[in-house]
Amino acid sequence: MARQPDILILMADQLTPGALPAWGNTVARTPHIDRLAAEGVVFDAAYCNSPLCAPSRAVLMTGMLPSASGVYDNAADFSPQLPTWAHHLRLAGYRTVLAGKMHFCGPDQLHGFEERLTTDIYPADYGWTPDWTRPLERAEWFHSMSSVTEAGPCVRTNQVDFDEEVSFVARRRLFDLARQRAAGVEGAEAPFCMVVSLTHPHDPFVIPQEYWNRYDDAAIDMPRVPAEHVPDPHSARLRHINAIDATPVTQAQIRAARHAYYGACSFVDDHVGAMLETLRETGLDRDTIVLLLADHGEMLGERGLWYKMSFFEPSCRIPLIVHAPARFAPHRVSQAVSSADILPTLAALGGAPVPPETPIEGRSLVPHLEGTGGHDEVFAEYLAEGAVAPIVMIRRGRWKFVHCPADPDQLYDLAADPDELHNLADDPAQAARVAALRQEVAARWDLPALDAAVLASQARRHIVNTALRRGAATSWDHQPRRDASREYIRSHMDLEMLEAMARFPRQGT
């Protein structure tokens, strides 16, 4: 029986594929991601299933849409009873390791990971719960335009601190795994699946001078779709909750924000390169499948919008590369796929059967990887701040359909109109298509029931959050376990054996 492959998942936050050369960008400098793309399988129409951090990551982990998992927004419980691919892979014999951000909300901060090497950069409590009953009220934790108006170079940020810690501990863990295998430590031959999840290039749009200086300000491209483009109702709400209309920005500020974002893409690329070099140095690259992806995209000023939270392409499309040249010949996949497909894909690659009683939305990408076909369909939902009712999306073939009971429908022909400038929902020539899609939405989603479930969840969480802020508070934030008595050199250890085992490669090998 062939050995199960090791798996390394490299994840960025708020990285839109349109900012990467692998998807046609001519400004960004990301040579390590470029190499992964040249040698791997590149997905040209990969989508997140909910364009916000926590819901998207929960879909990635479970293969379930937010309506099924209950992870509606950035402060919704991720139930510990939901099986994730980390659970399935552990059952198949994998060591599962997480370093970095996953934005798990609730007391369970592992969700199947055997080891979690860092804390998260974002809170695990209910403090960021939206309130659909107050659609015009801006909560203090909402985005603002300071990320754009104050964009530029910096010396240091908490995001740099976080990502450098994530990269360091992840590389050290890979060296530990390689050393243990070289020393023949019992259990060390078990395959691993490690996630290395960075918080860049997520706003705020600031980056150390080294990365800012990699780009000439005059070479920074500007948004393709102007802010004057008439917004749909959801975009108008996003303009309000993100204070876009209240904070006019200059062309220089827009350019600076995009400049810093490209610098952050290069920062991510350097860390990707460091992880790939560690695989090479340890020899683990010989049988490791590398996945590169993001949780969602970034509007970057297109249509005058910033951040995510919408179903326009810059916000909901994600980069996705599967790099395993010995297994899958390099090629590009044009069909629409999504984050929900990651669970069945990892299960298939790792030999981890998913029990039929585990309902998932996703489908395996292995047929796409092998070039033998595969699906061309994505279903998605947005149930968080800025919405006033559920917003759902169907992407199939060249068409994207967006429906919300509170808003007019949107239908885009992405082949003819990649910038989504022409809403065809009211075009008489598309009446039959729109009617069929509406019927499909009604058959797939019980939107009144979903609306009621979201409102009830928000109300419960507001009560609990208010109560938990009074008196003594118990944090749910992950506290990495560390036993200093077992680190480096201690008197109870056999020094000679320790030094021999810690050296990689071992002398004489």
Coordinates of C-alpha atoms in Angstrom, one line a residue, residues 123-306:
P123 CA -11.2 37.1 19.2
A124 CA -13.1 33.9 19.8
D125 CA -16.0 35.4 21.7
Y126 CA -19.4 36.9 20.6
G127 CA -18.2 40.6 20.6
W128 CA -18.5 40.9 16.9
T129 CA -22.1 39.7 16.6
P130 CA -24.1 41.7 13.9
D131 CA -27.6 43.0 14.5
W132 CA -29.9 42.9 11.5
T133 CA -32.7 44.7 13.5
R134 CA -30.5 47.8 13.4
P135 CA -29.2 48.0 9.8
L136 CA -28.2 51.6 9.9
E137 CA -26.2 51.4 13.2
R138 CA -22.4 51.2 12.8
A139 CA -20.9 49.0 15.5
E140 CA -17.5 50.1 16.8
W141 CA -15.9 46.9 15.4
F142 CA -17.0 47.5 11.9
H143 CA -14.4 48.4 9.2
S144 CA -13.7 52.0 8.6
M145 CA -11.8 53.8 5.9
S146 CA -8.8 54.5 8.1
S147 CA -7.2 51.5 6.4
V148 CA -7.2 53.4 3.2
T149 CA -6.8 57.0 4.4
E150 CA -3.8 56.0 6.5
A151 CA -2.2 53.5 4.0
G152 CA 1.5 53.5 3.5
P153 CA 4.8 52.1 4.8
C154 CA 5.4 51.2 8.4
V155 CA 8.1 49.8 10.7
R156 CA 6.0 47.2 12.5
T157 CA 2.4 46.1 13.0
N158 CA 0.7 43.4 15.1
Q159 CA 0.0 41.5 11.8
V160 CA 3.7 41.4 11.0
D161 CA 4.3 40.2 14.5
F162 CA 1.7 37.5 14.1
D163 CA 2.7 36.2 10.7
E164 CA 6.4 36.1 11.6
E165 CA 5.5 34.0 14.6
V166 CA 3.3 31.7 12.5
S167 CA 6.0 31.2 9.9
F168 CA 8.7 30.6 12.5
V169 CA 6.8 28.0 14.6
A170 CA 5.5 26.2 11.5
R171 CA 9.0 25.9 10.0
R172 CA 10.4 24.7 13.4
R173 CA 7.6 22.1 13.5
L174 CA 8.5 20.8 10.1
F175 CA 12.2 20.5 11.2
D176 CA 11.0 18.6 14.3
L177 CA 9.0 16.2 12.2
A178 CA 11.9 15.6 9.9
R179 CA 14.3 15.1 12.8
Q180 CA 11.9 12.7 14.5
R181 CA 11.6 10.6 11.3
A182 CA 15.4 10.6 10.8
A183 CA 15.9 9.4 14.4
G184 CA 13.2 6.7 14.0
V185 CA 11.0 8.0 16.8
E186 CA 8.0 5.9 17.2
G187 CA 5.0 7.3 15.3
A188 CA 7.1 9.8 13.4
E189 CA 6.4 8.1 10.1
A190 CA 2.7 9.0 10.4
P191 CA 1.7 11.5 7.6
F192 CA 1.0 15.0 8.6
C193 CA -1.4 17.7 7.5
M194 CA -0.2 21.2 8.5
V195 CA -2.0 24.5 8.0
V196 CA 0.1 27.6 7.9
S197 CA -2.4 30.5 7.9
L198 CA -1.1 34.1 7.6
T199 CA -3.2 37.2 8.2
H200 CA -1.7 39.3 5.4
P201 CA -2.6 40.9 3.0
H202 CA -5.7 41.7 5.1
D203 CA -6.2 45.4 5.8
P204 CA -5.0 47.7 7.3
F205 CA -3.1 48.6 4.2
V206 CA 0.4 49.2 5.8
I207 CA 3.5 47.2 5.2
P208 CA 7.2 47.5 6.3
Q209 CA 9.3 49.7 4.1
E210 CA 11.2 46.7 2.6
Y211 CA 8.0 45.5 0.9
W212 CA 6.7 49.0 0.1
N213 CA 10.0 49.7 -1.7
R214 CA 9.6 46.7 -4.0
Y215 CA 7.1 48.7 -6.0
D216 CA 7.2 52.0 -7.9
D217 CA 4.3 54.1 -6.9
A218 CA 3.7 55.1 -10.5
A219 CA 3.4 51.5 -11.6
I220 CA 0.5 50.7 -9.2
D221 CA -2.6 50.0 -11.2
M222 CA -5.9 51.7 -10.2
P223 CA -9.4 50.2 -9.9
R224 CA -11.0 49.2 -13.2
V225 CA -14.6 49.9 -12.2
P226 CA -15.1 53.5 -11.0
A227 CA -16.8 54.4 -7.7
E228 CA -19.4 56.3 -9.7
H229 CA -20.8 53.0 -10.9
V230 CA -24.4 52.9 -9.6
P231 CA -24.4 50.6 -6.5
D232 CA -26.9 47.8 -5.9
P233 CA -28.7 48.0 -2.5
H234 CA -26.3 45.7 -0.8
S235 CA -23.3 47.7 -2.0
A236 CA -25.0 50.8 -0.7
R237 CA -25.3 49.2 2.7
L238 CA -21.7 48.2 2.7
R239 CA -20.7 51.8 1.8
H240 CA -22.6 52.9 4.9
I241 CA -21.4 50.3 7.4
N242 CA -17.8 50.7 6.2
A243 CA -18.1 54.5 6.3
I244 CA -17.1 54.8 2.7
D245 CA -19.7 57.5 1.9
A246 CA -18.7 59.4 5.1
T247 CA -15.0 59.3 4.3
P248 CA -14.0 60.5 0.9
V249 CA -10.7 59.2 -0.3
T250 CA -8.3 60.7 -2.8
Q251 CA -6.7 59.1 -5.8
A252 CA -3.4 59.2 -3.9
Q253 CA -4.9 57.3 -0.9
I254 CA -6.4 54.7 -3.2
R255 CA -3.0 54.2 -4.9
A256 CA -1.2 54.0 -1.5
A257 CA -3.7 51.4 -0.3
R258 CA -3.2 49.3 -3.4
H259 CA 0.6 49.8 -3.2
A260 CA 0.6 48.5 0.4
Y261 CA -1.6 45.6 -0.6
Y262 CA 0.9 44.5 -3.3
G263 CA 3.7 44.9 -0.7
A264 CA 1.7 42.6 1.6
C265 CA 1.3 40.1 -1.2
S266 CA 5.1 40.0 -1.6
F267 CA 5.3 39.6 2.2
V268 CA 3.1 36.6 2.0
D269 CA 5.1 35.3 -1.0
D270 CA 8.3 35.5 1.0
H271 CA 6.8 33.4 3.7
V272 CA 5.4 30.9 1.2
G273 CA 9.0 30.7 -0.2
A274 CA 10.4 30.0 3.3
M275 CA 7.9 27.2 3.9
L276 CA 8.8 25.6 0.5
E277 CA 12.5 26.0 1.2
T278 CA 12.0 24.2 4.6
L279 CA 10.2 21.3 2.8
R280 CA 13.2 21.1 0.4
E281 CA 15.8 21.3 3.2
T282 CA 14.2 18.5 5.1
G283 CA 13.5 16.3 2.1
L284 CA 9.8 16.5 2.9
D285 CA 9.1 18.0 -0.5
R286 CA 9.4 14.6 -2.1
D287 CA 6.0 13.5 -1.0
T288 CA 4.1 16.6 0.2
I289 CA 1.0 17.9 -1.5
V290 CA 1.0 21.7 -1.2
L291 CA -2.3 23.7 -1.3
L292 CA -2.3 27.5 -1.6
L293 CA -5.5 29.3 -1.0
A294 CA -7.3 32.2 0.7
D295 CA -10.4 32.6 2.8
H296 CA -11.9 35.3 0.5
G297 CA -10.9 38.2 -1.7
E298 CA -10.6 42.0 -1.4
M299 CA -12.4 44.6 -3.4
L300 CA -9.4 47.0 -3.4
G301 CA -11.4 50.0 -4.4
E302 CA -13.3 48.4 -7.3
R303 CA -16.8 50.1 -7.6
G304 CA -15.6 52.3 -4.7
L305 CA -15.8 49.3 -2.4
W306 CA -13.2 47.9 0.0

